[in-house]
mmCIF file of C-alpha atoms in Angstrom:
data_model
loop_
_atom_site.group_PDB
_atom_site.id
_atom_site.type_symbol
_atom_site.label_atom_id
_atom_site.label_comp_id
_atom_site.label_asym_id
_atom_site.label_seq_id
_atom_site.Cartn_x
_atom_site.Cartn_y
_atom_site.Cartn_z
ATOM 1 C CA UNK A 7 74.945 95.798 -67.265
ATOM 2 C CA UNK A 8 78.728 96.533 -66.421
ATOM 3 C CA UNK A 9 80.767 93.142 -65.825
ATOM 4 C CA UNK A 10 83.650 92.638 -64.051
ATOM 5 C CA UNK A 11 85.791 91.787 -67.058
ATOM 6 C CA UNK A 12 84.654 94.964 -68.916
ATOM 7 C CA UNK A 13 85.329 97.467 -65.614
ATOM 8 C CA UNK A 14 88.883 95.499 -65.681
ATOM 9 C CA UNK A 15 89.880 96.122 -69.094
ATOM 10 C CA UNK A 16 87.721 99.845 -70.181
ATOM 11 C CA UNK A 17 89.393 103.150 -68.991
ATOM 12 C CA UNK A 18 85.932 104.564 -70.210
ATOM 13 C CA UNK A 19 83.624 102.163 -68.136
ATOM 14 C CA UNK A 20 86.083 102.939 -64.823
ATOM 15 C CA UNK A 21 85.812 106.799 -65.480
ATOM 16 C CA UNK A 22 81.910 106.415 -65.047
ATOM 17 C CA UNK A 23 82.458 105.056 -61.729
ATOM 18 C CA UNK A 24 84.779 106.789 -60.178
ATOM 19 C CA UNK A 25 82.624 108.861 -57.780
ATOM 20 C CA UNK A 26 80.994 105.889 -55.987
ATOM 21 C CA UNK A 27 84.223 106.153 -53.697
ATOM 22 C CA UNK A 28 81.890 104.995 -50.633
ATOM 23 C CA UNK A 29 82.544 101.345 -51.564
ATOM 24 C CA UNK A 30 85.416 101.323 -50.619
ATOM 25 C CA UNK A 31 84.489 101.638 -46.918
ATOM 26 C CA UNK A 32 81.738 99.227 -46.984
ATOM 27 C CA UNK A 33 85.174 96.586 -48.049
ATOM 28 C CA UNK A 34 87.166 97.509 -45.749
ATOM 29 C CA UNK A 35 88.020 101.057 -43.605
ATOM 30 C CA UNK A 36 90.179 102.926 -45.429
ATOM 31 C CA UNK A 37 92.563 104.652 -43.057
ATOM 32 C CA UNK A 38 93.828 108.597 -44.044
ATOM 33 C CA UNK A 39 96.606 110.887 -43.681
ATOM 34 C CA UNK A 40 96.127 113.392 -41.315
ATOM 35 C CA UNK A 41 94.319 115.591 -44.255
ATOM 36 C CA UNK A 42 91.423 113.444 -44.145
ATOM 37 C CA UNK A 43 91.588 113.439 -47.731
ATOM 38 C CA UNK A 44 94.697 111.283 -49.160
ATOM 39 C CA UNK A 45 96.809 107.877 -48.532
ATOM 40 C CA UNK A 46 100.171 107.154 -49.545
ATOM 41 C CA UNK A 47 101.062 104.631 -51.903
ATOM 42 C CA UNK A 48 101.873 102.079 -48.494
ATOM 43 C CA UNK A 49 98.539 102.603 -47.130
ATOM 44 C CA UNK A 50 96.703 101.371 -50.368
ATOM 45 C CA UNK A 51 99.227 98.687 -50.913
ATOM 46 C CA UNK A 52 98.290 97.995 -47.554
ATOM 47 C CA UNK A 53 94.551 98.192 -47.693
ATOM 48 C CA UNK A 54 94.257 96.134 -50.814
ATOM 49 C CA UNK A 55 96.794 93.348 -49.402
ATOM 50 C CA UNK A 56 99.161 93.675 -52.223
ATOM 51 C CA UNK A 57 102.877 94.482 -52.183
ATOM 52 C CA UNK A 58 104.279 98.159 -52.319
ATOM 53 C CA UNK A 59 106.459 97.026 -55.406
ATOM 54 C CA UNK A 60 103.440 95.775 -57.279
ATOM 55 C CA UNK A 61 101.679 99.183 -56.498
ATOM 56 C CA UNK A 62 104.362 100.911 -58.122
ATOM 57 C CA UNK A 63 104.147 98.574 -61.182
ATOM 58 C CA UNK A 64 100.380 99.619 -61.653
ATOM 59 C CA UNK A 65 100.830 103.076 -61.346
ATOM 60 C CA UNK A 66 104.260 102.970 -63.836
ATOM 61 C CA UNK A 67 101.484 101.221 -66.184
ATOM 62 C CA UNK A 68 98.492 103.223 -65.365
ATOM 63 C CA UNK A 69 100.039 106.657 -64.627
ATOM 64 C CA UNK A 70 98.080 108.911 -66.925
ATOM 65 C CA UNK A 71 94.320 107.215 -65.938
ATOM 66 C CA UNK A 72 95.689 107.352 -62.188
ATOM 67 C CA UNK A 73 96.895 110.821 -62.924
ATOM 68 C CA UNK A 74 93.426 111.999 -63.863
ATOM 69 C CA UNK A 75 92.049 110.397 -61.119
ATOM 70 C CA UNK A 76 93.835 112.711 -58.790
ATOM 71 C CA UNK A 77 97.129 110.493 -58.230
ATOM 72 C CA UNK A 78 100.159 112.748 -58.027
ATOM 73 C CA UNK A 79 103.581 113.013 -56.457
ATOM 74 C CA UNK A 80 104.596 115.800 -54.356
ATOM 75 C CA UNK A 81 108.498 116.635 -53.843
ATOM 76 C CA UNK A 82 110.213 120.150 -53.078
ATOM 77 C CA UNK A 83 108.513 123.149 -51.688
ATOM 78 C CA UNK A 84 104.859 121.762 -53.180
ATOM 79 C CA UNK A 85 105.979 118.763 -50.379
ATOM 80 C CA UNK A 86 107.051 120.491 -47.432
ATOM 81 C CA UNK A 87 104.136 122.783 -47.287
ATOM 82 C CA UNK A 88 101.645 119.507 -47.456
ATOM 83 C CA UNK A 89 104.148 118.173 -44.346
ATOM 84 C CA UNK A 90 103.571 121.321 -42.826
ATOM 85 C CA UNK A 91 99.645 121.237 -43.087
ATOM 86 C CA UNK A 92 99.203 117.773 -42.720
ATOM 87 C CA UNK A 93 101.496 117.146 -39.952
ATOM 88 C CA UNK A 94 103.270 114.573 -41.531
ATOM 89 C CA UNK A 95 107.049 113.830 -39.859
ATOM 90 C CA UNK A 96 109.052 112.148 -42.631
ATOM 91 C CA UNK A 97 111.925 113.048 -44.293
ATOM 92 C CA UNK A 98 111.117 111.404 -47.562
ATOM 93 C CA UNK A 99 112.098 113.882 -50.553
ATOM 94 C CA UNK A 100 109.051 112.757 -52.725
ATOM 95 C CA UNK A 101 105.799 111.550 -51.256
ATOM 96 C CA UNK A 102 102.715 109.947 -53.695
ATOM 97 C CA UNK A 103 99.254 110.592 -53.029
ATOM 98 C CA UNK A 104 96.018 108.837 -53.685
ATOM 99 C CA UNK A 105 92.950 110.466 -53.235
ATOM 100 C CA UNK A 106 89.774 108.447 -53.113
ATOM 101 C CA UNK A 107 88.767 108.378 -56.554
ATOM 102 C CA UNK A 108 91.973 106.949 -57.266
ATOM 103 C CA UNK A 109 92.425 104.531 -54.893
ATOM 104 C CA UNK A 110 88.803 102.983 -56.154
ATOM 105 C CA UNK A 111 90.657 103.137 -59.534
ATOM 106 C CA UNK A 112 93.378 100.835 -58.298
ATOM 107 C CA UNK A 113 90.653 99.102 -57.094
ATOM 108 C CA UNK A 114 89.155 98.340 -60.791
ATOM 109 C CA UNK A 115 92.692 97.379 -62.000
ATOM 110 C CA UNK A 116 94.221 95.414 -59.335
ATOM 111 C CA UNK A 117 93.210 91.558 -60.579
ATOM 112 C CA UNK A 118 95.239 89.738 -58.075
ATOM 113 C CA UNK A 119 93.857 91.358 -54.764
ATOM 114 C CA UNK A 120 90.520 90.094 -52.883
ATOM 115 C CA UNK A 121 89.903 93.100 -51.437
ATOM 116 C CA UNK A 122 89.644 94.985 -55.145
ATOM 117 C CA UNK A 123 87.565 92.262 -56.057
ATOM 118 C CA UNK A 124 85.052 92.174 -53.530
ATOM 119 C CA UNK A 125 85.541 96.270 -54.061
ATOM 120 C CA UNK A 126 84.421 95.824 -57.478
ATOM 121 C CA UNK A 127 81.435 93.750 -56.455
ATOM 122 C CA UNK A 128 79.966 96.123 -54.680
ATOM 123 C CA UNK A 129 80.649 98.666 -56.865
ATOM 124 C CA UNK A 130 78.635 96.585 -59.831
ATOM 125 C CA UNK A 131 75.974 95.865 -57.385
ATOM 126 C CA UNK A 132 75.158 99.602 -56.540
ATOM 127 C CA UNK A 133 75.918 100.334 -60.392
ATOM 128 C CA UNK A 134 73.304 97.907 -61.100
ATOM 129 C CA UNK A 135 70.530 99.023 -58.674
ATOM 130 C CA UNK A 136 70.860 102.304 -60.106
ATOM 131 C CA UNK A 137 70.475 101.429 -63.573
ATOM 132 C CA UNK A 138 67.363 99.527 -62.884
ATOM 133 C CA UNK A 139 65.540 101.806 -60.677
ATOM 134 C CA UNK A 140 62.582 103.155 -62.450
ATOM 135 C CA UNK A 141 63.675 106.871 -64.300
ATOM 136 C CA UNK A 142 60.014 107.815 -63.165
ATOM 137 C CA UNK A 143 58.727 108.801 -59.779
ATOM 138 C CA UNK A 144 57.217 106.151 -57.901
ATOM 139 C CA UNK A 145 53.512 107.153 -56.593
ATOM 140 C CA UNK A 146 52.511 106.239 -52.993
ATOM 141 C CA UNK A 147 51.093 102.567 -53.780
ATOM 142 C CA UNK A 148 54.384 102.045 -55.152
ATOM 143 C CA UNK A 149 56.644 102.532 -52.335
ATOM 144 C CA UNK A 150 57.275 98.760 -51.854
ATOM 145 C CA UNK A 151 57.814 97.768 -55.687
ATOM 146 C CA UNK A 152 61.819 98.551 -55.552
ATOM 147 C CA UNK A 153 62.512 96.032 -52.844
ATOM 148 C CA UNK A 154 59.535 93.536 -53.974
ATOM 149 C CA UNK A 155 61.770 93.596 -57.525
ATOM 150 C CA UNK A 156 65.037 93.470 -56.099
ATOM 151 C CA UNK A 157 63.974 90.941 -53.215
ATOM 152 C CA UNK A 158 61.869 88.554 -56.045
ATOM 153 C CA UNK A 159 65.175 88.723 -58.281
ATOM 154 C CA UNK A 160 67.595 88.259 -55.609
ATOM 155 C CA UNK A 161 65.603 84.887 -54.031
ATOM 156 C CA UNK A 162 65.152 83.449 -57.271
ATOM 157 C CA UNK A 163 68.106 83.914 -59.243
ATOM 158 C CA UNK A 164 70.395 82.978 -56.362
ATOM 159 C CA UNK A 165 68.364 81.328 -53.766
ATOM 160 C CA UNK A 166 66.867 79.333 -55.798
ATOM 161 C CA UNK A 167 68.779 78.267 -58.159
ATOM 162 C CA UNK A 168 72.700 78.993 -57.982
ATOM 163 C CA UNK A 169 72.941 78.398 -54.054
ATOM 164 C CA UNK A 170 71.410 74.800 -54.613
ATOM 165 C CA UNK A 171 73.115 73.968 -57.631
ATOM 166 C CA UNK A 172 76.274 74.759 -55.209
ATOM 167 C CA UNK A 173 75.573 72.532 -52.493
ATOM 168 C CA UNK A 174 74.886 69.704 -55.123
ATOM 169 C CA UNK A 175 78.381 70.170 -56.667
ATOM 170 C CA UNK A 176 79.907 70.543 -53.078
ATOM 171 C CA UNK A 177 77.942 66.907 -51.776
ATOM 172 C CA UNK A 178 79.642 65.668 -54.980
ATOM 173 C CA UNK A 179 82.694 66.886 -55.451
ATOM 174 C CA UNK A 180 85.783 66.028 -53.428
ATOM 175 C CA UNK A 181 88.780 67.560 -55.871
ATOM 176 C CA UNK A 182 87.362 70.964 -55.606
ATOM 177 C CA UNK A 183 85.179 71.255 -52.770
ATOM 178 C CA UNK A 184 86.853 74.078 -50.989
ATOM 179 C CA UNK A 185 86.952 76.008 -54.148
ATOM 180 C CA UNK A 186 83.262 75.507 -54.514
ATOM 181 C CA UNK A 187 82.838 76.383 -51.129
ATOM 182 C CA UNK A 188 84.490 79.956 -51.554
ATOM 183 C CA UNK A 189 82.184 80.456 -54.301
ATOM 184 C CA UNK A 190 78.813 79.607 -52.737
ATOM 185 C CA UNK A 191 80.042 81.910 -49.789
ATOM 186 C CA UNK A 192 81.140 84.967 -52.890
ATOM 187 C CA UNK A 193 77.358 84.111 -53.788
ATOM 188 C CA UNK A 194 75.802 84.595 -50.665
ATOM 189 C CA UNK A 195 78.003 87.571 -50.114
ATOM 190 C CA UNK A 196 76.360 89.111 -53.172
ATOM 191 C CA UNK A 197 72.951 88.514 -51.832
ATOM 192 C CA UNK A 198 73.604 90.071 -48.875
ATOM 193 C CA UNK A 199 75.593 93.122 -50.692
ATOM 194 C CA UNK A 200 72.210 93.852 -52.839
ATOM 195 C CA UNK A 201 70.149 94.138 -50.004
ATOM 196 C CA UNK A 202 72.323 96.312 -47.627
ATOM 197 C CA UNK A 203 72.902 98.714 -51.083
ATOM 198 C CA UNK A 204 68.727 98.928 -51.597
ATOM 199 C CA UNK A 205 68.492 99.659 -48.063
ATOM 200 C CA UNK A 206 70.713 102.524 -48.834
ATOM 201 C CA UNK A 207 69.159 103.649 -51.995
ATOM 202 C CA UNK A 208 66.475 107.187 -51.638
ATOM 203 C CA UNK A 209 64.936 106.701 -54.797
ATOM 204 C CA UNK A 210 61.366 107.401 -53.506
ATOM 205 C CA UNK A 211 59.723 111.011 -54.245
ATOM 206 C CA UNK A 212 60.647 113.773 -51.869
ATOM 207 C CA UNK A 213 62.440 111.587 -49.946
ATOM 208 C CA UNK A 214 66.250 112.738 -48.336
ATOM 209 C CA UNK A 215 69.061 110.403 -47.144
ATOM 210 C CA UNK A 216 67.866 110.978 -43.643
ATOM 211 C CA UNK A 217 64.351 110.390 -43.970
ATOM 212 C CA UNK A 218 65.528 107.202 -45.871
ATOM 213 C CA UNK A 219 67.632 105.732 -42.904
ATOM 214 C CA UNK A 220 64.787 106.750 -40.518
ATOM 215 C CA UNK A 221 62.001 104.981 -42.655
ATOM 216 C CA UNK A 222 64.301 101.688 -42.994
ATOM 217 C CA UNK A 223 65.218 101.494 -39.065
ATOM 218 C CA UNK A 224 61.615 102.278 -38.288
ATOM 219 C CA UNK A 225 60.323 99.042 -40.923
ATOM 220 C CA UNK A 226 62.851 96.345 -39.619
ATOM 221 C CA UNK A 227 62.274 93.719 -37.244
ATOM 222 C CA UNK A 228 64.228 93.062 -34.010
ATOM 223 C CA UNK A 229 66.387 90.460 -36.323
ATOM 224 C CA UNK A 230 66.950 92.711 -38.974
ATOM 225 C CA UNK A 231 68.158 95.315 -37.018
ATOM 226 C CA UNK A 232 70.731 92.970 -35.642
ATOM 227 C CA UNK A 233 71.504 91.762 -39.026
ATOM 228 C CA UNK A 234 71.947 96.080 -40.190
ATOM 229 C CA UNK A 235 74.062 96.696 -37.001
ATOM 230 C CA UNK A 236 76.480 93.231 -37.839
ATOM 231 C CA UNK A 237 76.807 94.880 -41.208
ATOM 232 C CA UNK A 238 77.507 98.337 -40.256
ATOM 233 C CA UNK A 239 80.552 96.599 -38.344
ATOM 234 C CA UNK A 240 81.746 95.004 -41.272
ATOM 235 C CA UNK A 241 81.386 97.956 -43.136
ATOM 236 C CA UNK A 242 83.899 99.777 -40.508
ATOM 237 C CA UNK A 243 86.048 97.153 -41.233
ATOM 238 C CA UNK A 244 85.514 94.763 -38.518
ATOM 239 C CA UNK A 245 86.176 91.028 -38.659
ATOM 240 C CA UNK A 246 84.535 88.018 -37.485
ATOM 241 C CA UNK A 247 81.425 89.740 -36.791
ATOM 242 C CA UNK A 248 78.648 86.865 -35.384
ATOM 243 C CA UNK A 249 75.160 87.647 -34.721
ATOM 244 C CA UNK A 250 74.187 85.129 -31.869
ATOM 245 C CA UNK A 251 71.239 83.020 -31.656
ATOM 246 C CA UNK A 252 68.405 84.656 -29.347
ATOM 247 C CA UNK A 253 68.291 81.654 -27.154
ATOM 248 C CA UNK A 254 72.358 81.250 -25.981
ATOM 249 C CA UNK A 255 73.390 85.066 -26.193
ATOM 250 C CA UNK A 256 74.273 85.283 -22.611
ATOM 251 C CA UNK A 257 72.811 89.199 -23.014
ATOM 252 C CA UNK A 258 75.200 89.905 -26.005
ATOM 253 C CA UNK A 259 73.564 89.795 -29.680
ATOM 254 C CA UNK A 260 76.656 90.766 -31.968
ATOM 255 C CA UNK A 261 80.542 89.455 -31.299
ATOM 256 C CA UNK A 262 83.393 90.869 -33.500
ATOM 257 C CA UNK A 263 86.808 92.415 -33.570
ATOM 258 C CA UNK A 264 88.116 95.636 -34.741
ATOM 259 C CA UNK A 265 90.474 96.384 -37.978
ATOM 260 C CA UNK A 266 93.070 96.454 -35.292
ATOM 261 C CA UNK A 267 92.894 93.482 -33.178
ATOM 262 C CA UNK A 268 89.700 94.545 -30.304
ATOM 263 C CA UNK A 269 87.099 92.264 -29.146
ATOM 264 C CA UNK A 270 83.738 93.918 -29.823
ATOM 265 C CA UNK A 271 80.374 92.860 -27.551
ATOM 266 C CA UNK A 272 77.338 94.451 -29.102
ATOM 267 C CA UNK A 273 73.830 94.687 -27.853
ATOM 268 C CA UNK A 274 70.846 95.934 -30.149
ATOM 269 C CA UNK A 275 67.610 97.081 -28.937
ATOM 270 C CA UNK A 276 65.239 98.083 -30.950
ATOM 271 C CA UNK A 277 62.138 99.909 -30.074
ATOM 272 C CA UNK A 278 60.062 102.905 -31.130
ATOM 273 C CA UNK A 279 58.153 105.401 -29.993
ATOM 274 C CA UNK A 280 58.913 107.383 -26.899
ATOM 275 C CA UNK A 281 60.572 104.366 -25.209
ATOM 276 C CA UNK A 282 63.926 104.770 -23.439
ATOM 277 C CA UNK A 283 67.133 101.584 -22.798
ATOM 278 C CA UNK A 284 66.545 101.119 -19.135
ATOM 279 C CA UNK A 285 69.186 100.859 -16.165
ATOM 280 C CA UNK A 286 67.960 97.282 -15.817
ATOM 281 C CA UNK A 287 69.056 96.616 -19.691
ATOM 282 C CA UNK A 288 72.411 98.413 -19.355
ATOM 283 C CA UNK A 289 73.452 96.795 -16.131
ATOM 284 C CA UNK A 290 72.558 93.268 -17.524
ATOM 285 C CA UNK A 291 74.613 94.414 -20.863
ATOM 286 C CA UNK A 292 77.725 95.448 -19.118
ATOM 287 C CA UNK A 293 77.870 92.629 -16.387
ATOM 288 C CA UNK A 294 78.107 90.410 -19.775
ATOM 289 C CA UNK A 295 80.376 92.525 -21.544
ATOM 290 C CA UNK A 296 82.796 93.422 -18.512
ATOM 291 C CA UNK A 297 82.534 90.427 -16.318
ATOM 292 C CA UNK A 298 81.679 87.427 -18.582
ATOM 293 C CA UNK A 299 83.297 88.084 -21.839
ATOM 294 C CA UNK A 300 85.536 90.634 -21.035
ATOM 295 C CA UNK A 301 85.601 92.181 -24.187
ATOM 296 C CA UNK A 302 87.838 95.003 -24.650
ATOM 297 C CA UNK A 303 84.787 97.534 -26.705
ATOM 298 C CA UNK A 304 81.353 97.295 -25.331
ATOM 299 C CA UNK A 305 78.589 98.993 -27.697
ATOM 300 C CA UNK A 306 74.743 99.586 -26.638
ATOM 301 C CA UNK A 307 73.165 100.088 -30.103
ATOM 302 C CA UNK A 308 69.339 101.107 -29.714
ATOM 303 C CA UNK A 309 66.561 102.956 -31.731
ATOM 304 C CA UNK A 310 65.715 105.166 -29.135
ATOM 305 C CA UNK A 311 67.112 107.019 -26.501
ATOM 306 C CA UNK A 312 68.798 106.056 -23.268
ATOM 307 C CA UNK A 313 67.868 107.175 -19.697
ATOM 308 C CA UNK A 314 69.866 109.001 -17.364
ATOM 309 C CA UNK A 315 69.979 105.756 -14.945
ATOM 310 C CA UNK A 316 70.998 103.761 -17.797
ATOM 311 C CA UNK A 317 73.672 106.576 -19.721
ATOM 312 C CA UNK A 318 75.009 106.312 -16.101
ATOM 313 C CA UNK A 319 75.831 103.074 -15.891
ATOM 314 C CA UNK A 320 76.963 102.779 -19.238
ATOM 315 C CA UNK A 321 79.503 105.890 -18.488
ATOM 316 C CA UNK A 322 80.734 104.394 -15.205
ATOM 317 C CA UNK A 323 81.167 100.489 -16.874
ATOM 318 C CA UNK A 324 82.745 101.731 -19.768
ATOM 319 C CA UNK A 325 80.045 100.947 -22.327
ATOM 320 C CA UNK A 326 80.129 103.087 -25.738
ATOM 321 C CA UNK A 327 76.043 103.784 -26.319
ATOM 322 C CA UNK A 328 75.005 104.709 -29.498
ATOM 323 C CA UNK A 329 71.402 106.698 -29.593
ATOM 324 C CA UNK A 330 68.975 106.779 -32.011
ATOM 325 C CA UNK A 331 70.428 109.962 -33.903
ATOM 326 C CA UNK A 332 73.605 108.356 -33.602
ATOM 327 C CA UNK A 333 72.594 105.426 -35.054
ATOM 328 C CA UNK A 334 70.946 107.460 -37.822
ATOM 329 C CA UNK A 335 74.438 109.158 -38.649
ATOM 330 C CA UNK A 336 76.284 105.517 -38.456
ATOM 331 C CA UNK A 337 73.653 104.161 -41.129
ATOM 332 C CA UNK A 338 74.025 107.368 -43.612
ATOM 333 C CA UNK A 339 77.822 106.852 -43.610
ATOM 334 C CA UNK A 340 79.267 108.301 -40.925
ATOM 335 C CA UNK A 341 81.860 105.816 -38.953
ATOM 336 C CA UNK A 342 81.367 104.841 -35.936
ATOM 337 C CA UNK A 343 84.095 107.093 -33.353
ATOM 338 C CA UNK A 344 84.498 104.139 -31.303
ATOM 339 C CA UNK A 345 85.739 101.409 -34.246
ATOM 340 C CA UNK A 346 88.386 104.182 -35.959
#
């Protein structure tokens, strides 16, 4: 298994990686230039919480593995014609560009930035999984194995053991209690990372990305559904994303706020079959949203479909609704129009 301390100091080990570029939304969004392909050296100095200056002294020591990873600078006619596609207004006379690929590079050689670490966590998680899924196809009595192995590993390992041998330390320890804090939260984190990236995982026979999301929507409880939409959020780089307790909601099940500063109300409802969200659901949603909390986004996630009473209240309130195929597309990868 790849460690953290290997990805950190092997060129090779980062150059097997570098495709799993999806990570780095699932950290934090990852805002583009208007070529929906590229950031400037500010914007991942920016995204990884780290000076522009200590960028720069990366790439002056990393240049040729950045290089390969697509990093280059642009200046003359090569940079005016990007401005000119792009849209970009600046009159800089050079102008570097990171690709994805090598912005998740910075992210395995930035040491002093959370973000790359929690970056590279998830990108050893979702190594990991891989590596361990069975190289054979599964039959049909074995469709539950993966998750019964990763779910039997993940409550043992860390429920049992680390998490409690944590909260031990923490009761006493009084020196470095918040430090031991941090870590039992990093810990929990990583339980919570392995799931979402099995959930993600089409490993079965026959089986496509789609069918994949559809299967695990269809499987999860009304509780883990909330739990998949909170982390969807985070994903699209929200912040202080809560899922309330059933009993004092007040008719919203997820509170958060955006990358750039929004309240977010969220209710989930999930259902299957041919059932539709009500009007009596929507208007109850959107009183709570609009004239309790007053949040400033308002999101009606559901498994199914909405009906025309309902879609016209949500319209008329200001509610964002997210359908079933919508939802579908948010799960696969595709971020959420409202949260950009």
């Amino acid at each position: 298994m790849i460690n953290e301390v290997a990805l950190l100091e092997s060129p090779t080990l980062r150059n097997s990686v570098l495709d799993r570029t999806d990570v780095l939304d699932r950290v934090k969004a990852l805002s583009l230039l208007p070529d929906g392909m590229h950031v400037t050296t500010a914007m991942v100095a920016s995204y990884f919480g780290v000076t522009v200056e200590a960028l720069r002294a990366l790439v002056h020591d990393h240049r040729g593995e950045l290089e390969a990873s697509g990093y280059r600078v642009l200046a003359g006619t090569e940079l005016s014609d990007f401005k000119q596609l792009s849209g970009i207004q600046s009159r800089t006379r050079s102008l570097a560009l990171f690709p994805r690929r090598a912005v998740l590079n910075v992210a395995m050689l930035l040491r002093d930035s959370e973000v790359a670490r929690q970056v590279r966590v998830y990108l050893l998680d979702t190594e990991y999984l891989t590596r361990t899924q069975p190289v054979e196809n599964p039959g049909p009595t074995d469709v539950a194995s993966p998750d019964d192995r990763i779910d039997r590993r993940i409550t043992h390992i860390l429920g049992k053991a680390v998490v409690p041998l944590l909260n031990t330390l923490i009761a006493s320890s009084g020196e470095h209690r918040r430090e031991l804090i941090e870590l039992r939260e990093d810990i929990q984190n990583v339980e919570r990372k392995l799931c979402w990236h099995h959930r993600r995982i089409s490993a079965l026979e026959g089986e496509t990305p789609a069918e994949s999301v559809k299967a695990t929507l269809k499987a999860m409880t009304w509780q883990a559904f909330e739990r998949h939409v909170a982390d969807l959020l985070r994903r699209d780089g929200c912040t202080d994303v809560v899922v309330r307790q059933a009993h004092s909601d007040r008719g919203i099940d997820i509170t958060a706020r955006t990358a750039d500063g929004r309240s977010v109300a969220v209710q989930c409802k999930n259902r299957t079959g041919r059932a539709t969200v009500p009007s009596a659901d929507m208007q109850k949603f959107a009183g709570a949203a609009r004239a309790v909390d007053r949040v400033d986004l308002a999101l009606f996630v559901a498994t199914c479909t909405f009906s025309r009473e309902a879609q016209a209240i949500a319209d008329l309130s200001g509610v964002i609704t997210v359908n079933r195929d919508e939802l579908e597309a948010w799960s696969a990868g595709v971020r959420l129009k409202a949260l950009r």
